[in-house]
mmCIF file with all atom_site columns, C-alpha atoms in Angstrom:
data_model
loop_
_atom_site.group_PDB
_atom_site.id
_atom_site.type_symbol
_atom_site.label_atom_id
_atom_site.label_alt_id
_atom_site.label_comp_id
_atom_site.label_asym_id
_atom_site.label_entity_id
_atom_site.label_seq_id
_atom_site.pdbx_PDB_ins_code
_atom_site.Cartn_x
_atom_site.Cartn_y
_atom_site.Cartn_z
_atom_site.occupancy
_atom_site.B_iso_or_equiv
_atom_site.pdbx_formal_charge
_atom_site.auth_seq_id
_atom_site.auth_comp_id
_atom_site.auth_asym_id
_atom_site.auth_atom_id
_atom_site.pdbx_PDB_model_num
ATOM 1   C CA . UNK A 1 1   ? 6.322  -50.166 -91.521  1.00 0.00 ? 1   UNK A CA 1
ATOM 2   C CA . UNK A 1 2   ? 9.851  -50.149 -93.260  1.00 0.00 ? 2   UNK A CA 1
ATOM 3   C CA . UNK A 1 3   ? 10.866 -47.003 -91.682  1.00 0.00 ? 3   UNK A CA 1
ATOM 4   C CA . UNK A 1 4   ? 9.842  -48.535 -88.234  1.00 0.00 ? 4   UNK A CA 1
ATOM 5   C CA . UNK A 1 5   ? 11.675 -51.678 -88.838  1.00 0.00 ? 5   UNK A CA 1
ATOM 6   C CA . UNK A 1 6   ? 14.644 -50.071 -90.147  1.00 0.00 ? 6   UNK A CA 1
ATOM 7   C CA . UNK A 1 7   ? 15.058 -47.708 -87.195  1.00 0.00 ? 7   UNK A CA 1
ATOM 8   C CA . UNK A 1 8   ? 14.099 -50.599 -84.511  1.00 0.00 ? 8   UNK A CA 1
ATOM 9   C CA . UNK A 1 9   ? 17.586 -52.360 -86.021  1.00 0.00 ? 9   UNK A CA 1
ATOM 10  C CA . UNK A 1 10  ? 19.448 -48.647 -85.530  1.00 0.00 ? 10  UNK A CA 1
ATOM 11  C CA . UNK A 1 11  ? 18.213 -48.297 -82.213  1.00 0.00 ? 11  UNK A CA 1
ATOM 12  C CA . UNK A 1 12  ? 17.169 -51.708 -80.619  1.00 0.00 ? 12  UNK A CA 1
ATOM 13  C CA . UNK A 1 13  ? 16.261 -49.294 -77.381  1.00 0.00 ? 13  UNK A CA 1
ATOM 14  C CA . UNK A 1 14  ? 13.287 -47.928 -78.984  1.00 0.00 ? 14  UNK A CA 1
ATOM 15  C CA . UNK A 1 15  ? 11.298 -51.324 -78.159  1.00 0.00 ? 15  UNK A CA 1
ATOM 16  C CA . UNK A 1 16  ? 11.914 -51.183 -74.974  1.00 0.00 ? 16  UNK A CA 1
ATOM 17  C CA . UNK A 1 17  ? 11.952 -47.900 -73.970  1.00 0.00 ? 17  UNK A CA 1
ATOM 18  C CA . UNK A 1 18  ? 8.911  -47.729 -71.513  1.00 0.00 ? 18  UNK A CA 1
ATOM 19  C CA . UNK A 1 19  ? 8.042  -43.941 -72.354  1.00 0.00 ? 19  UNK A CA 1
ATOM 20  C CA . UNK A 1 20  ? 7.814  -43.765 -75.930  1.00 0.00 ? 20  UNK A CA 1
ATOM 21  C CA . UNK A 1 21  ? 5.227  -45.527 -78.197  1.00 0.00 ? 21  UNK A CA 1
ATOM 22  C CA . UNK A 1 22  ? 6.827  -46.954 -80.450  1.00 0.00 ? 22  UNK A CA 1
ATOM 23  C CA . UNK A 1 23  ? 5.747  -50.198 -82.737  1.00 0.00 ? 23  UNK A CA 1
ATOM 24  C CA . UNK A 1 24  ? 6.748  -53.081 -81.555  1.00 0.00 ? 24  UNK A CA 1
ATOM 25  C CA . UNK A 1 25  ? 4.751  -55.365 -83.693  1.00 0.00 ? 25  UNK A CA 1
ATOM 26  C CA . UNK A 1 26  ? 3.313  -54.842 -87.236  1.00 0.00 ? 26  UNK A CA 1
ATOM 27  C CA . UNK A 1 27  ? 0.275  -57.051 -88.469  1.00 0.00 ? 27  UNK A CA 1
ATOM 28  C CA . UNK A 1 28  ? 0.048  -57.134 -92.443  1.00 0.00 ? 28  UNK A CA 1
ATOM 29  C CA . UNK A 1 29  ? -3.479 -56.471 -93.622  1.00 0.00 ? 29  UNK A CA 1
ATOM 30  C CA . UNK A 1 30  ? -5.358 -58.305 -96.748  1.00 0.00 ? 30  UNK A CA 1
ATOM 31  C CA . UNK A 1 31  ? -8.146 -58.017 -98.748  1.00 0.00 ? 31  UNK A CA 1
ATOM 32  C CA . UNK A 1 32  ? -8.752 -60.681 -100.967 1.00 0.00 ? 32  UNK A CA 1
ATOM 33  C CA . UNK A 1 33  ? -5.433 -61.947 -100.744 1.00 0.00 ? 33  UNK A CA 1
ATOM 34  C CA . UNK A 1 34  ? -3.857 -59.115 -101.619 1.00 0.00 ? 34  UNK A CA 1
ATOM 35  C CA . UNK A 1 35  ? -1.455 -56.952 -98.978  1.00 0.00 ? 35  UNK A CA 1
ATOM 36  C CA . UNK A 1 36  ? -3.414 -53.713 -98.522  1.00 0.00 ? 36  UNK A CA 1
ATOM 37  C CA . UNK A 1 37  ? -1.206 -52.185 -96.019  1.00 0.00 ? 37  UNK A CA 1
ATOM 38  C CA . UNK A 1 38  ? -0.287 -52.981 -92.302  1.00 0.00 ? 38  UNK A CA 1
ATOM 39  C CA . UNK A 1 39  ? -1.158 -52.494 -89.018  1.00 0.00 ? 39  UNK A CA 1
ATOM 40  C CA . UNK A 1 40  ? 1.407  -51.322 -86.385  1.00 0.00 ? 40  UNK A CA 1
ATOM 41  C CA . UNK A 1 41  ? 1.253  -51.690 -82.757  1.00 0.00 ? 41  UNK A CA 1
ATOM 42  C CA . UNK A 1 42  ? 2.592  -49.722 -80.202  1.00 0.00 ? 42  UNK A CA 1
ATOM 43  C CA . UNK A 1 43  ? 3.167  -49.842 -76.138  1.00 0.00 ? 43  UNK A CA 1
ATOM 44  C CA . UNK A 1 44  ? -0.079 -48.242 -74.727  1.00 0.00 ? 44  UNK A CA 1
ATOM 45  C CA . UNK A 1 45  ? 0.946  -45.560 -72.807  1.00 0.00 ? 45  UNK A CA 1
ATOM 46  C CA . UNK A 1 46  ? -0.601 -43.791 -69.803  1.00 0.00 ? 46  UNK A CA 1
ATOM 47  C CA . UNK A 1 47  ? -2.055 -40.172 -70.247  1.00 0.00 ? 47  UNK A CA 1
ATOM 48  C CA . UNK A 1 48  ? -3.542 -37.832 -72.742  1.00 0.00 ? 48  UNK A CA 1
ATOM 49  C CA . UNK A 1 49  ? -1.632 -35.449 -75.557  1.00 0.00 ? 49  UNK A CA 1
ATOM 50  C CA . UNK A 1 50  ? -0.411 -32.330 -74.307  1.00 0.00 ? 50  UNK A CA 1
ATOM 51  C CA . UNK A 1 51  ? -2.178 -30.351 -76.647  1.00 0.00 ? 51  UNK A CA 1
ATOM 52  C CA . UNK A 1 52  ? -5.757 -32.010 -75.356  1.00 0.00 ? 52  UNK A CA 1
ATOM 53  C CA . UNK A 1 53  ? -4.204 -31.168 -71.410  1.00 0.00 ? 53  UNK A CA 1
ATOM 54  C CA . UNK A 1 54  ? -3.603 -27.700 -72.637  1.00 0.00 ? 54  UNK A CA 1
ATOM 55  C CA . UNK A 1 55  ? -7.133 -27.269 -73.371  1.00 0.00 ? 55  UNK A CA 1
ATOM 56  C CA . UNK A 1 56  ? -8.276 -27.957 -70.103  1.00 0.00 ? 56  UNK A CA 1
ATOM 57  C CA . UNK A 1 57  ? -6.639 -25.592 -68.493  1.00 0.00 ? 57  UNK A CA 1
ATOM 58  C CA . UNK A 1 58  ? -7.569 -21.840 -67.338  1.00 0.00 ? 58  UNK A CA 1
ATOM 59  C CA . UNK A 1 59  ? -4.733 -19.517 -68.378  1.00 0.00 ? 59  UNK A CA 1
ATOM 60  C CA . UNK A 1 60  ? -5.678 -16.940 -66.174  1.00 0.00 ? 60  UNK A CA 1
ATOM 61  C CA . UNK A 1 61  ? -5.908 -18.999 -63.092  1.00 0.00 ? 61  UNK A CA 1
ATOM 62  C CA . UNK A 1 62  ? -2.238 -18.997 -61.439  1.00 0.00 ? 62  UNK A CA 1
ATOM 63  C CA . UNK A 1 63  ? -2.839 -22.850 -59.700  1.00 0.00 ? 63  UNK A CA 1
ATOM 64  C CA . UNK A 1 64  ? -3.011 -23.957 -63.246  1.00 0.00 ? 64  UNK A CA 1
ATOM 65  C CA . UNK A 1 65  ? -0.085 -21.696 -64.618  1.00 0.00 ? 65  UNK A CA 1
ATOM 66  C CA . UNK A 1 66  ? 1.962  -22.677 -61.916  1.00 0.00 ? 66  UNK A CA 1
ATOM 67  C CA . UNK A 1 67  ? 1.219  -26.577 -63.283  1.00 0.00 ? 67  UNK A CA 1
ATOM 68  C CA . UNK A 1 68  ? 1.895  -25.715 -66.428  1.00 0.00 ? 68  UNK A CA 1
ATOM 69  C CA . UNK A 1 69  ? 5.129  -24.170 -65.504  1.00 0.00 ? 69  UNK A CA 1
ATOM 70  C CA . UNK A 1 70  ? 6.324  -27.437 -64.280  1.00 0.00 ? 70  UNK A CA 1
ATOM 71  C CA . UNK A 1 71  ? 5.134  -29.579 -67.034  1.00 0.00 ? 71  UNK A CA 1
ATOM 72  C CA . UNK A 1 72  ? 7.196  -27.477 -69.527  1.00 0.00 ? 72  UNK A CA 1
ATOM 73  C CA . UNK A 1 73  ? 10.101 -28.431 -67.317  1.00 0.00 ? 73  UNK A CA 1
ATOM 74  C CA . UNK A 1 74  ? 8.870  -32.327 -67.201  1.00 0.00 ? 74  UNK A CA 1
ATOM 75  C CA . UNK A 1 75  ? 8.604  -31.637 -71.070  1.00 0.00 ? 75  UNK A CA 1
ATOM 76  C CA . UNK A 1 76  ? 12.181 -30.395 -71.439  1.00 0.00 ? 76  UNK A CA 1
ATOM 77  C CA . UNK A 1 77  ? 14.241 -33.375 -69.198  1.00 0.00 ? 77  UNK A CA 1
ATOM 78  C CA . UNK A 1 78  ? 11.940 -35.674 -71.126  1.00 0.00 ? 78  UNK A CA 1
ATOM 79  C CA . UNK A 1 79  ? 13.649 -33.909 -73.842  1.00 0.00 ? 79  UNK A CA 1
ATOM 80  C CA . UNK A 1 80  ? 17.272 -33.580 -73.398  1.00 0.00 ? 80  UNK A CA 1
ATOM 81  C CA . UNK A 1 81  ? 17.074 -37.815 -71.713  1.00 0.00 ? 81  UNK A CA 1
ATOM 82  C CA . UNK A 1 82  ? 15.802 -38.621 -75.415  1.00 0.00 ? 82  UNK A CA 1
ATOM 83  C CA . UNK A 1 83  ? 18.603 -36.294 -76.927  1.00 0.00 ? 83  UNK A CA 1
ATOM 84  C CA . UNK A 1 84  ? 21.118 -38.292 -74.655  1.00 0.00 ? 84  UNK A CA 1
ATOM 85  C CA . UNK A 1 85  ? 19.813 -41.660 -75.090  1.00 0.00 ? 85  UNK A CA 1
ATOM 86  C CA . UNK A 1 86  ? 19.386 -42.164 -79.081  1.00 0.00 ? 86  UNK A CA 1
ATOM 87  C CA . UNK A 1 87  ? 22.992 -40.859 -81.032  1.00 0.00 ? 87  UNK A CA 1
ATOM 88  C CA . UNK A 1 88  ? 23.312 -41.814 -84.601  1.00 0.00 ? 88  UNK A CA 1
ATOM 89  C CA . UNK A 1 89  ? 26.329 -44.038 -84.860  1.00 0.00 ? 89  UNK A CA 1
ATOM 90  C CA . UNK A 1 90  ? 27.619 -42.682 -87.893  1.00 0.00 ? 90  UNK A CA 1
ATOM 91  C CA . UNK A 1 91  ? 27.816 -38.989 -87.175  1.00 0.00 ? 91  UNK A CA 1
ATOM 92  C CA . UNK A 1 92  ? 27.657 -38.431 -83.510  1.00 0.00 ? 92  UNK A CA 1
ATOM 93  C CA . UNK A 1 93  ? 24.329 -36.065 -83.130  1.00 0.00 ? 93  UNK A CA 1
ATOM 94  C CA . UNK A 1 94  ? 21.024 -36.677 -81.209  1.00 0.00 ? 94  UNK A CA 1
ATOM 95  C CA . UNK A 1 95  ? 19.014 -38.203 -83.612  1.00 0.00 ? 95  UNK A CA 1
ATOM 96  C CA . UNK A 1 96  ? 15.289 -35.527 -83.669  1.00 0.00 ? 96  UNK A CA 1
ATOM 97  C CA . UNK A 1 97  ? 12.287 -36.956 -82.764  1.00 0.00 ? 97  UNK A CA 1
ATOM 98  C CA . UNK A 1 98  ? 10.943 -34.952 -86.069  1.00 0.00 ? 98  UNK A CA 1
ATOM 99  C CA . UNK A 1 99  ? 7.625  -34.008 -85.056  1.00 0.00 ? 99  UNK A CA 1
ATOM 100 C CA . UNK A 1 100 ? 7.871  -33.097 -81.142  1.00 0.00 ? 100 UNK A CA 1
ATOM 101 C CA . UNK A 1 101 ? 4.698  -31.047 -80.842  1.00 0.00 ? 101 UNK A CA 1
ATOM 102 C CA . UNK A 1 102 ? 2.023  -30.910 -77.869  1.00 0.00 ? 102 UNK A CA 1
ATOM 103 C CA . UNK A 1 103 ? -0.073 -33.616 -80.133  1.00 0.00 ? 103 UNK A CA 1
ATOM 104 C CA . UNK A 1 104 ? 2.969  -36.058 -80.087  1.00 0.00 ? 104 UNK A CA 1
ATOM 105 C CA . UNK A 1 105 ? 3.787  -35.444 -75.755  1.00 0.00 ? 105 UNK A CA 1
ATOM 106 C CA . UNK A 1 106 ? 1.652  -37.272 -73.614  1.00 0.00 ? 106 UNK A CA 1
ATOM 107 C CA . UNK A 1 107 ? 1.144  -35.878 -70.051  1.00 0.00 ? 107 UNK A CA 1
ATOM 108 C CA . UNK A 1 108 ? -0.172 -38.160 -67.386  1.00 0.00 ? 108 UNK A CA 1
ATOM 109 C CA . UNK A 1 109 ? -1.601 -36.241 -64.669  1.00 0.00 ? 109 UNK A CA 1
ATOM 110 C CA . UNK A 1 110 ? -2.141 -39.189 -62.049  1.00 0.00 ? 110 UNK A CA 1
ATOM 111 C CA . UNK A 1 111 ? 1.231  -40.017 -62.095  1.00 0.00 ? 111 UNK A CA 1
ATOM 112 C CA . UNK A 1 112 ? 3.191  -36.535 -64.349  1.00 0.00 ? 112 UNK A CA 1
ATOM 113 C CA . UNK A 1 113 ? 4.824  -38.925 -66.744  1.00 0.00 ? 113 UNK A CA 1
ATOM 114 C CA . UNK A 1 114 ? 5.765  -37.505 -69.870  1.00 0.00 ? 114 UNK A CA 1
ATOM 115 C CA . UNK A 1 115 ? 5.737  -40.009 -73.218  1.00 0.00 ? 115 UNK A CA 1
ATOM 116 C CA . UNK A 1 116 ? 6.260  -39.582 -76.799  1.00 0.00 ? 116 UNK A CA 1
ATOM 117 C CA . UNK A 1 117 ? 4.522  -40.582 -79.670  1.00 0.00 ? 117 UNK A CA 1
ATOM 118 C CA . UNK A 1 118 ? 4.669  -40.153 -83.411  1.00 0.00 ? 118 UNK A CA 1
ATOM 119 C CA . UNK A 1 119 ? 8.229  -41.641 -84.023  1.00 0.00 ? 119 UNK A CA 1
ATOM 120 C CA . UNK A 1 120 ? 8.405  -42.744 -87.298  1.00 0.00 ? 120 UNK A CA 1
ATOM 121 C CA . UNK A 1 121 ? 9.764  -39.639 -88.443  1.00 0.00 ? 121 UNK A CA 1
ATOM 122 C CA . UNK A 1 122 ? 13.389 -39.952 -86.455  1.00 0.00 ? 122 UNK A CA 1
ATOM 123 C CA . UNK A 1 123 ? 16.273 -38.599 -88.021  1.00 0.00 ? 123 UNK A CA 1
ATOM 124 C CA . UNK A 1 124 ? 19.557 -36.709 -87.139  1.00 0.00 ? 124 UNK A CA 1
ATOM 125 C CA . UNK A 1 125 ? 18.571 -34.263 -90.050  1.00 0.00 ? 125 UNK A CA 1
ATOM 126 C CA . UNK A 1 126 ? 15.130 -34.116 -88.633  1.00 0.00 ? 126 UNK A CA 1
ATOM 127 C CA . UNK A 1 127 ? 13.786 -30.266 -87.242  1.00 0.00 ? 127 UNK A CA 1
ATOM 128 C CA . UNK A 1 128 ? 15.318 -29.687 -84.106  1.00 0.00 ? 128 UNK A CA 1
ATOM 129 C CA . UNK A 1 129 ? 12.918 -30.792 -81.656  1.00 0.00 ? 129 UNK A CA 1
ATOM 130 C CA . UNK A 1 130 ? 13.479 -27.748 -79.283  1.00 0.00 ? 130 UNK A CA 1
ATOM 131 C CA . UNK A 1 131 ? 12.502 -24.946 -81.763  1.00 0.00 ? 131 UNK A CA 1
ATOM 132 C CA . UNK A 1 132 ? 9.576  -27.042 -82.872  1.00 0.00 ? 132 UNK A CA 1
ATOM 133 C CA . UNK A 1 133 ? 8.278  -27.384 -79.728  1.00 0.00 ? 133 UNK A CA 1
ATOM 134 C CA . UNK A 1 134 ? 8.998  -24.250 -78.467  1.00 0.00 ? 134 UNK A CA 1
ATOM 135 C CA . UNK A 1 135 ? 7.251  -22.593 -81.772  1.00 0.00 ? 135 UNK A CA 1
ATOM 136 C CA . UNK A 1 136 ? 3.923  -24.361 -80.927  1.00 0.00 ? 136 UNK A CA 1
ATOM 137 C CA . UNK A 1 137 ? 4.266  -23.793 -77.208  1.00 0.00 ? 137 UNK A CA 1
ATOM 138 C CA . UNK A 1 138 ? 4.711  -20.348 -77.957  1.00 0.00 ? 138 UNK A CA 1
ATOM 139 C CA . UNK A 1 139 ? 1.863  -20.073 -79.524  1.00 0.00 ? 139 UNK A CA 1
ATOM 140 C CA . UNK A 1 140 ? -0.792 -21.365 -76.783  1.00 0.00 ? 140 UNK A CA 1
ATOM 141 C CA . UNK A 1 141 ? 1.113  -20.143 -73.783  1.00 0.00 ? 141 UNK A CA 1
ATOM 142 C CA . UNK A 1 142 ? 3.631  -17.588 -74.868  1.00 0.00 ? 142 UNK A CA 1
ATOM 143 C CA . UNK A 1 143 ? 7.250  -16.856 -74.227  1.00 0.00 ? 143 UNK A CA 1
ATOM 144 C CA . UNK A 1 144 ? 7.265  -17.480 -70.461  1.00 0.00 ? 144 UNK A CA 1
ATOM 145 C CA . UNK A 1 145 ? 6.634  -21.443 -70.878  1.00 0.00 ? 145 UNK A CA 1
ATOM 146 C CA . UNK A 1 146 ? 8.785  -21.521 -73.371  1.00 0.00 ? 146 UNK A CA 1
ATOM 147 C CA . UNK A 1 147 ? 11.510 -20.013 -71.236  1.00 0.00 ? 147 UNK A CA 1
ATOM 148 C CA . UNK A 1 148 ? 10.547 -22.207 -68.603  1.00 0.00 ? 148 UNK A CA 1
ATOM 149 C CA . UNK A 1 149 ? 11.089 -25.660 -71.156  1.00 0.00 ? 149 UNK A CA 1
ATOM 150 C CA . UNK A 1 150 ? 14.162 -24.206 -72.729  1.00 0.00 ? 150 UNK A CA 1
ATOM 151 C CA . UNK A 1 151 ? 15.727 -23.824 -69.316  1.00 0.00 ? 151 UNK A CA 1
ATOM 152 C CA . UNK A 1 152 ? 15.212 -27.164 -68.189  1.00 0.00 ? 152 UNK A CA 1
ATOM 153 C CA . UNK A 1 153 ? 16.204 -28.920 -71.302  1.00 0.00 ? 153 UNK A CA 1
ATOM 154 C CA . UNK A 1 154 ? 19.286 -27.187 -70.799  1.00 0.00 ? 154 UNK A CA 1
ATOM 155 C CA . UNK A 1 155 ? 20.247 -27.596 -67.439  1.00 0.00 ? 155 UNK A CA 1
ATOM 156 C CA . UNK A 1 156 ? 19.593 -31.443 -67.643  1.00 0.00 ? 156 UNK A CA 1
ATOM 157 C CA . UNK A 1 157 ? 22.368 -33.765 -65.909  1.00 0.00 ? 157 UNK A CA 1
ATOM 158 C CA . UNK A 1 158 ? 23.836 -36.015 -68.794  1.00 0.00 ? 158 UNK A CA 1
ATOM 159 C CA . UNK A 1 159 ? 25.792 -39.069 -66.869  1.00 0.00 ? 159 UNK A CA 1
ATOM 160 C CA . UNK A 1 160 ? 27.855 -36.801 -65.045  1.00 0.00 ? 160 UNK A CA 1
ATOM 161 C CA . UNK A 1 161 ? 29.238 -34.962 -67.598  1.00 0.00 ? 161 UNK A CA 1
ATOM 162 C CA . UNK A 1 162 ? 29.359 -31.123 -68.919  1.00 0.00 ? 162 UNK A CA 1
ATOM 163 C CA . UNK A 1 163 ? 28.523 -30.900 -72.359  1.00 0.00 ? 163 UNK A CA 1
ATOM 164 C CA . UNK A 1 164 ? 28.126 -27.952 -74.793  1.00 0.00 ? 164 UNK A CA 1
ATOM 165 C CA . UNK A 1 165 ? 27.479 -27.272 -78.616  1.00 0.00 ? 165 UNK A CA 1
ATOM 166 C CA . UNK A 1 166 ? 30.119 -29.312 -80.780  1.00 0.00 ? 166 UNK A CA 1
ATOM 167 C CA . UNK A 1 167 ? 32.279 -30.196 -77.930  1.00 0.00 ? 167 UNK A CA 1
ATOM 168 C CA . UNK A 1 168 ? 32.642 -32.886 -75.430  1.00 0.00 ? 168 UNK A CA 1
ATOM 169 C CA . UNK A 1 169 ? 33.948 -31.427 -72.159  1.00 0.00 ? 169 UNK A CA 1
ATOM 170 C CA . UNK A 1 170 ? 34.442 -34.616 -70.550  1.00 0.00 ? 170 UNK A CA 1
ATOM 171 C CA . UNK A 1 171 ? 36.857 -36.928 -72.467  1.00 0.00 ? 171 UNK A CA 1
ATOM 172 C CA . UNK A 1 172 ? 33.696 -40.216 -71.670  1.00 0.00 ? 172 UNK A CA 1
ATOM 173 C CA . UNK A 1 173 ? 30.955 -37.912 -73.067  1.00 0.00 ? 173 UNK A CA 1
ATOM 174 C CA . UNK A 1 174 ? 30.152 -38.667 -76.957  1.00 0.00 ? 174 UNK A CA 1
ATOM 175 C CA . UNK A 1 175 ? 31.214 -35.985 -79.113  1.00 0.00 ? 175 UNK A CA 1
ATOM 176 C CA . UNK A 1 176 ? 27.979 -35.352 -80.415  1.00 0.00 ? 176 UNK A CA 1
ATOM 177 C CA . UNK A 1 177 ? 25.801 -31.733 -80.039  1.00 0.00 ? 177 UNK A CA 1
ATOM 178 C CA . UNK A 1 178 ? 23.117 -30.198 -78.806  1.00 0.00 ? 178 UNK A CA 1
ATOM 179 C CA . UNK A 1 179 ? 21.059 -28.421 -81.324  1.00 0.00 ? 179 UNK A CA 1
ATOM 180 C CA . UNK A 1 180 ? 20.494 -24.579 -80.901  1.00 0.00 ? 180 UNK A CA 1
ATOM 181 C CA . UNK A 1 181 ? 22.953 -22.129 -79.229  1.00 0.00 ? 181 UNK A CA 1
ATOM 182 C CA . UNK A 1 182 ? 25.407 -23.324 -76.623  1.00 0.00 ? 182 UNK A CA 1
ATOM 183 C CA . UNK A 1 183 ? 23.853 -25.047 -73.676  1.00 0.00 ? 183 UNK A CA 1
ATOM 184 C CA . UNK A 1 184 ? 25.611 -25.948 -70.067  1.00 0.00 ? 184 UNK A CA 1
ATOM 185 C CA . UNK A 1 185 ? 24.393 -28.933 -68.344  1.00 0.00 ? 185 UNK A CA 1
ATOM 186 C CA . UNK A 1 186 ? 25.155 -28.999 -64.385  1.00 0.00 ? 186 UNK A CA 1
ATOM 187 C CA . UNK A 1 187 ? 27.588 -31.784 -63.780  1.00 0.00 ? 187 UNK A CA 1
ATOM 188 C CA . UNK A 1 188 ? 29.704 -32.405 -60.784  1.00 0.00 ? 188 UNK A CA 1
ATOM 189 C CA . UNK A 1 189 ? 32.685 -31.019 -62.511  1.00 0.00 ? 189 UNK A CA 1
ATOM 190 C CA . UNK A 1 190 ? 31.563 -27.242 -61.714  1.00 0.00 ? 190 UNK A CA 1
ATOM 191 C CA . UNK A 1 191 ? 29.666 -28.746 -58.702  1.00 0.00 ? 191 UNK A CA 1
ATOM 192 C CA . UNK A 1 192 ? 26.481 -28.559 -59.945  1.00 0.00 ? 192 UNK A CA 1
ATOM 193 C CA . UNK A 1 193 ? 24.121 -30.407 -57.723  1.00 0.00 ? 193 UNK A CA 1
ATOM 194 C CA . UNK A 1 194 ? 20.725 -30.860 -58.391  1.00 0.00 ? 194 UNK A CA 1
ATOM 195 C CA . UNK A 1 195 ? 18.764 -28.497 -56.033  1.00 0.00 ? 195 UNK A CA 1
ATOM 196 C CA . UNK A 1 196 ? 15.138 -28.609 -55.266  1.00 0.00 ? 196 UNK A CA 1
ATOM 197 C CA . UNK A 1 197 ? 14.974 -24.944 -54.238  1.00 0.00 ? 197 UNK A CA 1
ATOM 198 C CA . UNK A 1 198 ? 15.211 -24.324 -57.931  1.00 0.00 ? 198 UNK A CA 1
ATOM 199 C CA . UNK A 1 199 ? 11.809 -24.986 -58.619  1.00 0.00 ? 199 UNK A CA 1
ATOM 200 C CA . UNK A 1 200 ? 10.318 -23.862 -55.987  1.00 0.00 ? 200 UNK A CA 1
ATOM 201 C CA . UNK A 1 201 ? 11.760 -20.341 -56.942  1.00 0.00 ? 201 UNK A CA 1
ATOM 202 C CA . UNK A 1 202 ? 10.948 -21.486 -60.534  1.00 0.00 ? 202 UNK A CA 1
ATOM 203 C CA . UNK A 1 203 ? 6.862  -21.667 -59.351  1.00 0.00 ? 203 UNK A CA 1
ATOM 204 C CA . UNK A 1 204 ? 7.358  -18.589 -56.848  1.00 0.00 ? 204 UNK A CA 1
ATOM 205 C CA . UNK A 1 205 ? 8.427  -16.240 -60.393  1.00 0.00 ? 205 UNK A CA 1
ATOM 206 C CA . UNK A 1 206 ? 6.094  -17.977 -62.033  1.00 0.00 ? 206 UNK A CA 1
ATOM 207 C CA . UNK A 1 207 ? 2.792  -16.859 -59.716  1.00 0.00 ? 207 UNK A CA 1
ATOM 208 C CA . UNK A 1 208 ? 4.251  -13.396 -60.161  1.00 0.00 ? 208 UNK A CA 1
ATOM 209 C CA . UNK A 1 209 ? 3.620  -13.111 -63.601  1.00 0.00 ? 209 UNK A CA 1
ATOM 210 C CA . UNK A 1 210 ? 0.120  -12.286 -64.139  1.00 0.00 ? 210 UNK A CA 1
#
């Protein structure tokens, strides 16, 4: 509950944020007048884990590879927005989710939100979130997904601007950087516009694999 409270003050954002459940509340809990721990409640959010989606689906059929394919991509924009969105103050680098596995995504199918739970562990110093990720994806799904998330975390537009490992390129970005090797984000600078013809040739490669 301390670690909760202490990063609600860091990041205010956090409680409001409408895809990640985090606690907003926490209820202490007694037993004969004595504190026996506390109860923490969170923004319900819609959807199931990733990892319990994964299950479901049939990795030889190519209608639900294709799906996957795109919810890697959903998974890695997700990604790079949180990256963007929660800086530590003091130092200038994307604070880590710190335990961004399938278990802690949730995928909603009705609607292909993607959420996070499992927050308590954010830290700048955290794991990197990508190669954690991408070590569990590419153990259920293999190297192709994990191409497919990598890709899209990387090409994500940040406000405009260009960004790449240690350096801002635009003098309004913050100076703060991507974990990894270097990483280009589209921006309008090298007239990158966002093109929907991207993944549609994303799904066409990806119902060639198999």
């Amino acid at each position: 509950a301390e670690r909760c409270e202490a990063l609600a003050g860091k990041f205010p954002a956090l409680l409001q944020d409408a895809r990640l459940g985090f606690p907003s509340a926490v209820v202490p809990l007694h037993k004969a007048c004595e504190h026996v721990g506390d109860l923490l409640i969170s923004r319900a959010l819609p959807g199931d884990t990733l990892s319990a989606y994964m299950k479901r689906l049939n990795k030889c059929d190519k209608r639900d590879q294709l799906k996957f394919g795109r919810i890697c991509r959903e998974v890695g924009v997700f990604l790079a927005g949180f990256h963007s969105r929660y800086v530590d103050p003091s130092t200038g680098r994307p604070v880590q989710h710190g335990r961004f596995h399938p278990g802690n995504v949730l995928y909603d199918p009705a609607t292909g939100s993607i959420g996070a739970v499992g927050l308590s562990h954010m830290d700048a110093s955290a794991p990197c979130d990508v190669d954690v990720f991408a070590r569990a994806l590419r153990k259920w799904a293999g190297d192709r997904f994990v191409s497919e998330f990598n890709r899209a975390y990387s090409r994500v537009e940040v406000g405009s601007c260009l960004i790449a490992k240690e350096r801002a390129i635009v003098a309004r970005a913050p100076s703060w950087w991507l974990c990894g090797s270097d990483i280009e984000l589209p921006s309008e600078l090298d007239g990158g516009d966002s093109d929907s013809s991207d993944s549609e040739a994303d799904d066409e490669d990806a119902a060639k694999m198999q």
